Amino acid sequence: MKIIFMVFVALILNASSIEFNNDEKNFIKNHPVIKVGIDLKFHTIDAIDWDGNHIGISSDYLKIITKESGLKFDLIALDSFDITLQKIKNKKIDMIAAIYKTEYKSKHLVYSDPYVSVPFYIYTKEETPTIKNLDNLDGSKICVLKGFMTALWLEKNYPNIRAVEALTIYDALEKVSRGEAVAFINDYASTSYSLKRVFLPNMKLNAPVIELNNVPIAMGVRPDYTILRDIINKINTNLSEKNVEKLRAKWFSNGKISMLNFSKKERIWIEKHSEIVFSADPNWLPFEGYNSTTAQYYGIANDILTIVSSRTGLKFKLLQASTWNEAKQQIKDGKSQMIPTISSVGELKDYLNVSEPYMKIPYLIYGIKNSFIPSSLKELAGKKVALIEDSSAYKNIKKYYPNITRFPVENTQELFTLLTQGRVDYFISNRASASYAINSANIEDIIGLTELDMNYSPKIAISKKFGLEAISVIDKAIESISEEEIQDIYNKWIFVKANESRDKKIPIIFYIVTASIFLAGLFLLWKKYFPNNK
């Protein structure tokens, strides 16, 4: 009875939730195995690994189709596209797992609905200036993959650009690296994958191809198999958005890289504002900091800007400031156009628009160990509390808790100084800033006591002169950052620092063991050279 029940449950779990019509059921019955062409080098989309396994997002979609329909797939490696089309015509293969739609291909294939889309980028040598648009490359040699849609697209839209064909991505990157072409145009997913695996230190991602920001990828089916196309579409339509996002997150580092559907106005804005000068607080770690010796801007905000840059093509240039007040003055004077970490614009409301927050970090009440633990802000009435002056916590407490004696400071270090000197009873800080300081300095006697119902929500603020398109572009890039990526960035700047700090401490057990070995050695020497000593 137990075995029958288990079989029954298995049948239910594996049963398809999709209703196929009679024609579709007959097709599945009469064509149980579909011969599908697989690209050897379309990494993260459609490729074959060293062990001969099909990998990429297309492989997962084929597995879903098998599960829902019962169709099985016989994988056939593809060579050149001309040979592929010939195999389609001769019915040696039935479909292609991943393909860009072009007029030429449409004569020989019918397409499923797109299941993913990718942006195209321009890859160049490191020293090549930012390419604002392809008109700047008139008369230049541009590398493209043989048989891909890029060559035909360039020929149609930029006839003065000379296409140099390459057989593989590695071949194309090397041609540009050697100076045989000025640039290489290809999709972000597979090219970035390849760049990470070849040693070409003089190569970089230069700029997006604005017109090819969101190129759809579909499955191509032989024309007499339109029912197969309909079956694939029906299965894809039935997938939940959650499952679709999981698939994208699995194969793309950013999960939503293909989802930045910029409007025409946004694309024009990106093209006109390829480089944005920004100001920053030099003493606001872990969010942002500046090393004047190495001229390096770093911190959480820098990692966020790096992602925004990769997904929009925007470049960001720091205008150094020695203080936060100087950074704000640079905005007022029009010397810079952006601040990457700000919770509210306050005095800069006439100058800046703000994006959606890219993090939400709770505020905590901090105090010396063994001090009284307040359950809420109300219990801080009459107490002296230090806060960052421009923070949202300071503004809220000033407005709603006037009985708390506030000590405004400029940076996190001052919070710790006032508390350890006994000049305040507590301080309030967001968890990230306080944890970073505690871990970096190995502070043991200051702890978080109470989490508040307030968050520090850093945003990117950008000049109002840029118009609403600027914020729209930034918001779309921020929205594309997955929760996993945000958590990785947070951990990098908080917990890694803690580990680094702890690693520097030599455990007391080390000294005990070392001393024991030393004493044991002395005892053995004594026994050897003074055997009769009593």
XYZ file of C-alpha atoms in Angstrom:
534
model
C 0.000 0.000 0.000
C 2.857 2.363 0.883
C 4.550 1.732 -2.487
C 1.288 2.411 -4.369
C 0.860 5.681 -2.448
C 4.454 6.799 -3.259
C 3.964 6.038 -6.950
C 0.682 7.985 -6.902
C 2.396 11.001 -5.298
C 5.257 10.836 -7.810
C 2.810 10.827 -10.701
C 1.041 13.885 -9.324
C 4.291 15.788 -8.742
C 5.536 15.045 -12.232
C 2.264 15.702 -14.009
C 2.182 18.740 -16.253
C -0.084 21.589 -15.242
C -0.408 22.676 -18.887
C -3.384 21.771 -21.053
C -2.261 20.765 -24.545
C -4.795 20.589 -27.377
C -5.245 17.469 -29.506
C -2.870 18.626 -32.257
C -0.161 19.334 -29.690
C -0.713 15.986 -27.945
C -0.463 14.150 -31.278
C 2.731 16.002 -32.170
C 4.312 15.054 -28.833
C 3.241 11.443 -29.325
C 4.542 11.222 -32.901
C 7.767 13.207 -32.299
C 9.061 12.064 -28.900
C 12.663 13.081 -29.701
C 13.533 16.521 -31.082
C 16.944 17.106 -32.666
C 18.154 20.434 -31.296
C 21.189 22.401 -32.442
C 23.467 23.669 -29.671
C 26.075 26.435 -30.001
C 29.543 25.491 -28.781
C 30.497 28.974 -27.525
C 27.421 31.023 -26.599
C 28.427 30.982 -22.918
C 25.783 31.489 -20.191
C 23.146 31.276 -22.957
C 23.842 28.117 -24.942
C 27.120 26.178 -24.895
C 28.841 22.834 -24.376
C 31.280 22.459 -21.469
C 34.522 20.484 -21.394
C 32.680 17.343 -20.307
C 30.242 17.567 -23.213
C 27.330 18.798 -21.089
C 24.821 21.326 -22.391
C 25.039 24.475 -20.233
C 23.449 27.909 -20.231
C 19.957 29.241 -19.675
C 18.713 27.452 -22.823
C 19.648 24.106 -21.246
C 17.353 24.807 -18.289
C 14.508 25.827 -20.587
C 14.875 22.549 -22.515
C 14.674 20.645 -19.224
C 11.475 22.499 -18.354
C 10.020 21.663 -21.781
C 10.886 17.992 -21.218
C 9.263 17.992 -17.781
C 6.059 19.702 -18.962
C 5.589 17.991 -22.324
C 7.526 14.732 -22.207
C 9.545 15.715 -25.286
C 13.160 14.577 -25.250
C 16.022 16.406 -26.969
C 18.883 14.946 -28.981
C 21.706 17.524 -28.783
C 23.672 18.280 -31.953
C 26.653 20.659 -31.848
C 26.499 23.500 -34.378
C 29.331 24.773 -36.560
C 28.836 27.728 -38.892
C 25.372 29.202 -39.297
C 25.335 28.408 -43.032
C 25.778 24.715 -42.227
C 23.117 25.024 -39.517
C 20.574 26.424 -41.981
C 21.370 23.655 -44.414
C 20.677 21.113 -41.658
C 17.358 22.821 -40.958
C 16.443 22.680 -44.662
C 17.462 19.034 -44.892
C 15.589 18.287 -41.655
C 18.744 16.978 -40.022
C 17.905 19.182 -37.023
C 14.473 20.337 -35.863
C 15.275 23.440 -33.866
C 17.998 25.732 -32.544
C 18.111 26.303 -28.778
C 19.224 29.960 -28.836
C 19.100 32.357 -31.743
C 18.741 36.062 -32.538
C 15.897 36.952 -34.869
C 16.844 38.512 -38.236
C 15.019 38.958 -41.526
C 17.425 36.545 -43.201
C 16.884 33.802 -40.617
C 13.120 34.333 -40.665
C 13.025 32.911 -44.189
C 14.190 29.558 -42.847
C 12.852 29.401 -39.271
C 9.845 30.170 -37.111
C 10.614 31.615 -33.690
C 9.367 30.944 -30.210
C 8.629 33.889 -27.942
C 11.921 35.268 -26.531
C 12.913 33.695 -23.224
C 15.735 36.098 -22.406
C 17.294 39.222 -23.868
C 20.799 40.641 -23.606
C 22.489 44.010 -24.065
C 25.343 44.433 -26.530
C 28.531 46.275 -25.620
C 31.603 47.666 -27.333
C 34.858 46.070 -26.130
C 38.134 47.889 -26.798
C 41.693 48.286 -25.629
C 42.110 49.843 -22.194
C 43.465 53.129 -23.542
C 40.578 53.687 -25.985
C 38.412 56.668 -24.900
C 34.709 56.139 -24.198
C 32.818 55.599 -27.446
C 29.666 57.712 -27.158
C 28.052 56.308 -30.314
C 28.932 54.172 -33.311
C 29.003 57.196 -35.638
C 32.411 57.901 -34.071
C 33.680 54.639 -35.595
C 32.912 55.480 -39.230
C 35.585 53.913 -41.437
C 36.956 51.829 -38.564
C 37.369 48.061 -38.436
C 35.010 46.432 -35.940
C 35.266 42.776 -35.002
C 32.077 40.662 -35.092
C 31.348 36.956 -34.771
C 30.910 35.144 -38.067
C 27.295 34.180 -38.692
C 25.937 36.363 -35.891
C 23.383 39.118 -36.386
C 25.890 41.889 -35.547
C 27.511 41.941 -39.005
C 24.170 42.286 -40.805
C 22.992 44.912 -38.325
C 26.148 46.996 -38.812
C 25.918 46.677 -42.585
C 22.339 47.972 -42.519
C 22.739 50.759 -39.955
C 26.415 51.748 -40.199
C 27.553 50.923 -43.748
C 30.839 52.842 -43.344
C 32.026 50.546 -40.568
C 34.136 47.655 -41.851
C 33.290 44.343 -40.181
C 36.136 41.952 -39.359
C 34.805 38.447 -38.787
C 36.079 36.170 -36.034
C 35.230 32.529 -35.421
C 35.082 32.756 -31.603
C 34.861 35.388 -28.883
C 38.437 34.632 -27.860
C 39.566 35.149 -31.448
C 37.698 38.480 -31.634
C 39.137 39.780 -28.351
C 42.655 38.852 -29.432
C 42.214 40.602 -32.788
C 41.295 43.825 -30.974
C 44.091 43.307 -28.438
C 46.600 42.981 -31.326
C 45.237 46.081 -33.078
C 43.644 44.282 -36.032
C 40.336 46.004 -35.202
C 39.387 49.033 -33.127
C 36.617 47.279 -31.205
C 34.558 44.134 -30.782
C 30.756 44.274 -30.558
C 28.971 41.384 -28.877
C 26.487 40.489 -26.155
C 27.460 41.220 -22.567
C 26.754 37.759 -21.124
C 29.028 35.563 -23.231
C 31.746 38.207 -23.775
C 32.120 39.026 -20.084
C 32.272 35.293 -19.369
C 35.101 34.926 -21.872
C 36.999 38.019 -20.692
C 37.200 36.550 -17.194
C 38.843 33.427 -18.586
C 41.494 34.858 -20.885
C 44.502 36.934 -19.896
C 44.075 40.118 -21.914
C 44.846 42.899 -19.411
C 44.712 45.577 -22.118
C 41.031 44.883 -22.916
C 37.971 46.512 -21.332
C 34.221 46.960 -21.641
C 34.013 50.423 -23.214
C 30.362 51.416 -23.693
C 26.928 50.016 -24.495
C 25.490 49.856 -27.978
C 22.433 51.957 -27.179
C 20.371 50.605 -30.082
C 21.095 47.020 -29.014
C 20.310 47.408 -25.337
C 17.748 44.634 -25.171
C 18.224 42.059 -27.934
C 15.793 39.117 -27.557
C 16.889 35.478 -27.785
C 14.422 32.785 -28.814
C 14.333 29.173 -29.974
C 14.267 28.733 -33.749
C 12.097 25.915 -35.142
C 11.943 24.465 -38.649
C 8.969 25.955 -40.582
C 6.955 22.738 -40.796
C 7.097 22.319 -36.997
C 4.978 25.328 -36.011
C 3.133 23.124 -33.508
C 6.449 22.592 -31.692
C 6.830 26.390 -31.566
C 3.324 26.640 -30.068
C 4.128 23.989 -27.436
C 7.297 25.874 -26.405
C 5.392 29.165 -26.178
C 2.640 27.613 -24.108
C 5.170 26.220 -21.621
C 7.098 29.510 -21.387
C 3.896 31.492 -20.867
C 2.936 29.183 -18.011
C 6.198 29.853 -16.114
C 5.858 32.149 -13.126
C 7.905 35.355 -13.042
C 9.602 34.028 -9.907
C 10.860 30.929 -11.740
C 11.979 33.033 -14.697
C 13.982 35.309 -12.395
C 15.603 32.284 -10.742
C 16.784 31.050 -14.131
C 18.207 34.454 -15.038
C 19.893 34.834 -11.658
C 21.505 31.409 -12.056
C 23.209 32.212 -15.348
C 23.782 35.958 -15.201
C 25.764 37.666 -12.465
C 23.153 40.340 -12.137
C 20.062 38.254 -12.693
C 18.185 40.991 -14.527
C 20.787 42.247 -16.950
C 18.478 41.849 -19.894
C 15.569 43.616 -18.216
C 16.767 47.236 -18.517
C 14.253 48.352 -21.106
C 15.382 51.934 -21.614
C 12.991 54.227 -23.449
C 14.109 56.229 -26.452
C 14.452 59.356 -24.268
C 16.529 57.414 -21.726
C 18.821 56.032 -24.432
C 19.339 59.527 -25.821
C 20.100 60.819 -22.322
C 22.689 58.059 -21.734
C 24.335 58.876 -25.047
C 24.566 62.589 -24.176
C 25.815 62.065 -20.610
C 28.317 59.231 -20.885
C 30.486 60.625 -18.045
C 29.123 62.058 -14.799
C 31.248 63.898 -12.235
C 30.304 63.132 -8.631
C 31.211 64.332 -5.150
C 31.544 62.142 -2.072
C 32.091 62.213 1.672
C 35.737 61.152 2.175
C 34.992 59.895 5.717
C 31.814 57.856 5.469
C 32.981 54.247 5.515
C 31.854 51.609 4.829
C 29.695 53.516 2.325
C 32.405 55.638 0.782
C 35.934 56.781 1.369
C 38.865 58.229 -0.570
C 42.534 57.348 -0.363
C 44.421 60.469 -1.407
C 47.685 58.511 -1.739
C 46.351 55.983 -4.237
C 43.602 58.281 -5.612
C 41.158 55.446 -4.980
C 37.464 55.865 -4.227
C 36.094 52.813 -2.433
C 33.278 51.449 -0.298
C 29.721 50.192 -0.729
C 28.760 53.126 -2.969
C 31.685 52.448 -5.297
C 30.542 48.836 -5.732
C 27.003 50.037 -6.488
C 28.307 52.565 -9.041
C 30.355 49.826 -10.705
C 27.199 47.770 -11.260
C 25.204 50.811 -12.436
C 28.005 51.620 -14.892
C 28.080 48.082 -16.295
C 24.320 48.078 -16.865
C 23.893 51.546 -18.308
C 27.225 52.382 -19.928
C 27.537 55.506 -17.782
C 31.006 56.398 -16.507
C 31.534 58.074 -13.134
C 34.401 60.408 -12.253
C 35.124 61.533 -8.689
C 35.753 65.192 -7.879
C 37.776 64.960 -4.667
C 36.568 66.802 -1.562
C 38.306 66.940 1.812
C 35.059 67.129 3.817
C 31.356 66.375 3.425
C 30.563 70.092 3.530
C 32.993 70.686 0.676
C 31.341 67.884 -1.322
C 27.945 69.569 -0.887
C 29.388 72.912 -1.931
C 30.728 71.344 -5.135
C 27.138 70.401 -6.012
C 25.903 73.934 -5.268
C 28.676 75.447 -7.375
C 27.835 73.156 -10.311
C 31.288 71.547 -10.277
C 29.778 68.064 -9.877
C 26.424 66.528 -10.767
C 25.935 63.587 -8.432
C 26.279 62.211 -4.899
C 26.232 58.391 -4.692
C 25.290 58.043 -1.002
C 22.656 60.278 0.526
C 19.545 59.502 2.590
C 17.750 62.811 1.985
C 18.774 65.862 -0.031
C 17.949 68.413 2.674
C 19.742 71.655 1.836
C 20.442 70.275 -1.669
C 16.758 69.823 -2.542
C 16.961 72.611 -5.155
C 19.912 70.919 -6.850
C 19.310 67.158 -6.794
C 16.752 64.464 -7.534
C 17.108 61.184 -5.645
C 16.831 57.573 -6.755
C 15.162 54.707 -4.982
C 17.311 53.371 -2.083
C 19.757 50.595 -2.925
C 19.926 49.388 0.693
C 17.852 49.626 3.867
C 19.912 49.392 7.050
C 18.364 49.664 10.536
C 19.443 52.227 13.110
C 20.495 50.959 16.537
C 21.087 52.495 19.949
C 24.715 51.785 20.964
C 26.187 51.925 24.436
C 28.918 50.646 26.713
C 28.622 47.016 27.758
C 26.471 46.439 30.852
C 24.793 49.830 30.500
C 21.027 50.190 30.782
C 19.249 48.779 27.704
C 16.464 51.126 26.564
C 13.494 49.413 24.957
C 12.644 52.445 22.820
C 13.617 56.031 22.100
C 11.160 57.217 24.762
C 13.455 55.801 27.448
C 16.260 58.071 26.252
C 14.440 61.169 27.506
C 16.879 63.300 29.477
C 19.850 61.288 28.156
C 22.725 62.647 26.107
C 22.828 60.976 22.687
C 25.302 61.507 19.859
C 24.146 61.305 16.198
C 25.451 62.159 12.732
C 24.118 65.655 12.122
C 22.777 65.204 8.587
C 21.317 61.749 9.202
C 17.626 60.939 8.955
C 17.810 59.626 12.547
C 18.985 63.035 13.788
C 16.146 64.817 11.957
C 13.486 62.386 13.238
C 14.672 62.565 16.846
C 14.892 66.352 16.715
C 11.287 66.462 15.476
C 9.615 63.727 17.526
C 11.796 63.338 20.662
C 12.745 66.853 21.830
C 13.447 65.564 25.376
C 16.549 63.742 24.127
C 19.696 65.883 24.401
C 21.316 65.610 20.982
C 25.050 65.866 20.279
C 25.493 66.362 16.509
C 28.782 65.085 15.016
C 30.220 64.893 11.497
C 31.418 61.287 11.324
C 31.200 57.859 12.937
C 34.545 58.159 14.714
C 33.242 61.100 16.748
C 30.316 58.965 17.940
C 32.727 56.450 19.468
C 34.962 59.153 20.905
C 32.118 60.912 22.740
C 30.810 57.631 24.153
C 34.166 56.254 25.338
C 35.023 59.613 26.948
C 31.729 59.541 28.823
C 30.509 62.802 27.309
C 27.316 61.085 26.045
C 25.275 58.182 27.402
C 24.548 56.548 24.027
C 24.932 57.084 20.322
C 22.617 56.160 17.460
C 24.017 54.892 14.187
C 23.052 52.684 11.288
C 24.224 49.099 11.742
C 26.626 49.163 8.775
C 28.638 52.194 9.888
C 28.847 51.108 13.514
C 29.687 47.468 12.702
C 32.391 48.525 10.269
C 34.021 50.757 12.904
C 33.699 48.155 15.666
C 35.148 45.352 13.542
C 37.942 47.423 12.014
C 39.181 48.697 15.387
C 38.441 45.486 17.339
C 36.298 47.448 19.799
C 34.874 45.112 22.418
C 33.227 47.339 25.029
C 30.689 49.059 22.727
C 27.666 47.055 21.605
C 24.355 47.507 19.838
C 21.610 47.591 22.475
C 18.300 48.204 20.719
C 17.236 48.098 17.076
C 14.990 51.005 16.130
C 12.085 51.179 13.740
C 14.102 53.489 11.482
C 16.308 52.720 8.502
C 19.248 54.375 6.847
C 18.336 54.183 3.162
C 21.224 55.365 0.947
C 20.262 56.684 -2.479
C 21.978 58.139 -5.514
C 21.246 61.850 -5.972
C 21.745 63.414 -9.398
C 21.474 66.948 -10.779
C 17.999 68.237 -11.565
C 19.487 69.838 -14.668
C 19.682 66.353 -16.197
C 15.906 65.964 -16.108
C 13.790 63.026 -14.970
C 15.407 60.645 -17.501
C 18.543 60.616 -15.333
C 16.731 59.322 -12.272
C 14.721 56.892 -14.391
C 17.931 55.363 -15.808
C 19.554 55.129 -12.359
C 16.410 53.602 -10.836
C 16.234 50.906 -13.514
C 19.859 49.985 -12.867
C 19.316 49.861 -9.082
C 16.181 47.768 -9.532
C 18.208 45.259 -11.545
C 20.593 44.595 -8.631
C 19.566 41.347 -6.973
C 19.206 40.870 -3.215
C 22.103 38.401 -3.365
C 24.368 41.027 -4.909
C 23.380 43.594 -2.283
C 24.063 41.068 0.489
C 27.454 40.195 -1.023
C 28.441 43.872 -1.114
C 27.282 44.379 2.479
C 29.164 41.296 3.679
C 32.286 42.385 1.825
C 32.483 45.650 3.750
C 31.190 44.507 7.143
C 31.872 40.850 7.903
C 35.051 40.476 5.856
C 36.563 43.363 7.750
C 35.609 41.644 10.979
C 37.319 38.444 9.883
C 40.410 40.351 8.824
C 40.561 42.034 12.200
C 40.114 38.791 14.099
C 42.808 37.115 12.012
C 45.286 39.670 13.299
C 44.657 38.577 16.876
C 46.880 35.708 17.992
C 44.762 33.313 20.065
C 45.911 32.825 23.678
C 45.985 29.058 23.064
C 48.922 29.723 20.704
C 50.974 31.124 23.582
C 49.951 28.281 25.914
C 50.896 25.581 23.405
C 54.175 27.325 22.517
C 55.126 27.677 26.190
C 54.262 24.018 26.862
C 56.454 22.811 24.001
C 59.308 25.026 25.190
C 59.100 23.712 28.768
C 58.854 20.117 27.569
C 61.985 20.656 25.492
C 63.869 22.047 28.478
C 62.796 19.042 30.577
C 64.074 16.542 27.962
C 67.400 18.364 27.681
C 67.750 18.357 31.462
C 67.107 14.608 31.631
C 69.625 13.967 28.827
C 72.539 15.968 30.195
C 71.854 15.647 33.924
C 70.463 12.116 34.283
C 71.538 11.693 37.927
C 70.545 15.103 39.148
C 68.073 14.828 42.011
